[in-house]
Structure formats: structure tokens, C-alpha cells
Amino acid sequence: MILIVISILVIIVIALMAYNYTIHTRLKKFSNVKEHIQSLNIVQEFMNIVGEDISVDEKLKKINEVLIKRYDVKYSSIIVFNGAEYVIKATNVDEKHWETLKNLHTEEIFKDSITSATPKYISVDKPGERLPYQKMEFERAKSAMFFPLFIENIYIGYWIIESSEVNAFDTLDTTILEVVRENLVAILKTISYQNTIENIVRKDEFSGLNSAEYLYGVGKKNIDKYPVSAVCMFKIINLEEINETINRKTGNKTIIEVSNNIKKEIASEYVFVRYMGPKFVIVFSGVEATAVTEFVKDIKQSVESLQIEPYSPKKDKKKQVFAEPKLNFVISNYYKGTGMEEVTKKLEDYLDTADKNENEINYI
């Protein structure tokens, strides 16, 4: 009888162990599914941020804030090599430690990680110790996870998360963080074009206007506050003739005077750039193409009434021939969310293929 009871108890214990194992397995699967859902949510947040009409640096700062919040880490820093130096793109670490953060690639403990393209996890053993790369921040971080970043096998920098606790990342699923790292790299790759546009904008030497690239960066951000805007491109059709028949310095002077004449008429919310050579662009933000006709007529009349005194080292007024700029205009609508570059290319193609003496206001 006792043996039967013992046998029943053993069976019950084994059954309970099996049941507990099943529950544990299910919980583990649920935890993994939850982590993957969290990872997907983070990716979605990343994509939402990329789609925002803000600068590259602002996007990276917002992405870093998401990483800190989602993974409940003390510190997160994104450092990128720009071709000349390492630049901190986003961090919540105090500025006095930035020099250390920018030079982690020189630390022996991380060199293998960069060479092998694998993450590196380090932690102190006791609260009184410090991490190898720390110089003056003894109490700031006790654990760190270092992720080298690569775009198409080209090393571009690193992402590092830090904690003030010992062994803080022991239970963190590194496979999930690997997914996050890859998505971070994808984001860096995606916004590299925007970053290029933001950094190559220059002021034109003669007109004092922003270059064409301004349209696709800062300018577009302001233009996209409105659902539709009129894009007007015009060409000084006789600039080449002025350069040849008078001289190039008079041609440059013509560009200056035409630009200044129009600048004083342009409202602050409108965008005016020197597009290329004799071509310029005005974007009337929030105004449709058909509504700018009279304003453009006034601009055209004002500019074409100019008589620009030719540049000459010897002032011989009897033989002076004044430069009189002639303009050919073409106008189209730009709709928020579409390609500004497609609109300007269409307008440019029109002006480049028009009769060289065409001197009109056209709509396409």
C-alpha cells in the first residue's frame, strides 16, 4: 500500500515538473515574442522619426532618446566618423566626457570588436573599480556594451550603451540589440543623403543667395509647411551675350544687380536661390502658380528696366553700352510630399530647350 502511495506521489511530482517545464517554456517563448514585438516597435519609431521634417542631427538625437527609453539604459551615445574626425551625433552623457567618447576606437579593449565587427560587453567586478576606457568618470558607468557600425563592410563609427550598475547587461538579449544596431545603420545610411544636402549649401559669391541645394534641405522644410507652392525659375537669357560683347565683370555685376533688385521684393517666407549659372529659382511658399502672375510680371518689368553701367578700368562714357538684362520665366506648382528636384528639373529642361531669345512668362 505504501509503495502504491509513493508511486502515485512520484508520478504527481514528475507531472508537476513536466507542467512547470511547459509553463517555463511558454513563458520564455512569450518573453521572446514580446522582445521581438518591442524590437519591431522601435524600428517603427525609427522610421517615423526618419520621416519627420527635421535636420539629420535632430533625427539622431530623437532616435537616441528612443533607445534610452525603450531599453532603460543610463547612457546611450552614437559616434560617427565623418571622413575627417569622430563626431558625437547623439548622447546624453555630460559634455565633459565627450572627448573620451570620441576616442573609444583607440582603446585596446574595443579594437578587436571593430576588427571582428562584433559587439563587446564589459563590466567591472566590484563597485570600486572603473572601466578601462574611463579617465575621469570613475562613478559614471560600471557596465558598457560597444557596437561597431558598418555600412556595406565599411566601418563608420560606433554605438555604445552604458549603465551605472555592475553587470547591468548580463540578461539583456544581445540578438535583439543586434537587430537594433542593424536598423540604426540603415537609418544612418538613409539620412546620409539629407546630411550631404544640409552640408553642401553655400552662398553664391556674386548674388549673395543660397545655392540650389538649399531648396532640398532647409528651404524645403519651410516650403513644406504649406500643401502647395509655386516654383518659378527664370534665366537671364542674354547673360552670355553681356559677358562676350561687354566683359565678364559686367556680367557678374548684372547678376548682382538682378539679385538685389528681386531680393528687396521677396517676402521672408519665400525662397530665392541661384540655381545654376544664369538660372535662378523663387519658391512662393503657400501660393499657387496661377496666383503669382502679376507679381512675376512686376519683377520682370522691374529687372528689365535696369541699365547696368559696364565695368571698365577707364571711364569713357561716350563709348559705354549699358547692360540690359532680359528674363525668361517658367512656373509650376510643387505639392508637399512630392519631389522638389523633379519640379526644378522639369523647369530647367524647359528653359534649356526654349528658343534662346524667348522672353516670356510660361506655365507648365
Tab-separated table of N, CA and C in Angstrom, residues 110-120 148 150 178 181:
chain	number	residue	atom	x	y	z
A	110	PHE	N	38.441	47.789	-27.256
A	110	PHE	CA	37.431	47.828	-28.310
A	110	PHE	C	37.994	47.569	-29.704
A	111	LYS	N	39.309	47.517	-29.841
A	111	LYS	CA	39.914	47.344	-31.171
A	111	LYS	C	39.523	46.017	-31.806
A	112	ASP	N	39.506	44.937	-31.020
A	112	ASP	CA	39.103	43.630	-31.554
A	112	ASP	C	37.645	43.640	-31.996
A	113	SER	N	36.832	44.353	-31.249
A	113	SER	CA	35.416	44.464	-31.586
A	113	SER	C	35.230	45.113	-32.953
A	114	ILE	N	36.007	46.156	-33.219
A	114	ILE	CA	35.929	46.849	-34.512
A	114	ILE	C	36.470	45.952	-35.621
A	115	THR	N	37.584	45.289	-35.359
A	115	THR	CA	38.205	44.411	-36.367
A	115	THR	C	37.290	43.248	-36.742
A	116	SER	N	36.646	42.657	-35.740
A	116	SER	CA	35.796	41.481	-35.972
A	116	SER	C	34.339	41.836	-36.227
A	117	ALA	N	33.996	43.118	-36.126
A	117	ALA	CA	32.628	43.590	-36.344
A	117	ALA	C	31.632	42.922	-35.396
A	118	THR	N	32.061	42.713	-34.157
A	118	THR	CA	31.187	42.079	-33.159
A	118	THR	C	31.064	42.976	-31.928
A	119	PRO	N	29.928	42.886	-31.208
A	119	PRO	CA	29.746	43.714	-30.012
A	119	PRO	C	30.731	43.329	-28.916
A	120	LYS	N	31.000	44.241	-28.014
A	120	LYS	CA	31.886	43.988	-26.878
A	120	LYS	C	31.175	44.413	-25.601
A	148	PRO	N	30.227	48.241	-32.888
A	148	PRO	CA	30.797	48.913	-34.060
A	148	PRO	C	29.745	48.990	-35.164
A	150	PHE	N	28.839	49.462	-39.281
A	150	PHE	CA	29.380	49.276	-40.624
A	150	PHE	C	28.293	49.511	-41.661
A	178	GLU	N	21.320	43.488	-31.589
A	178	GLU	CA	21.959	43.373	-32.906
A	178	GLU	C	20.993	43.856	-33.989
A	181	ARG	N	20.903	47.507	-33.783
A	181	ARG	CA	22.123	48.073	-34.386
A	181	ARG	C	22.003	48.115	-35.910
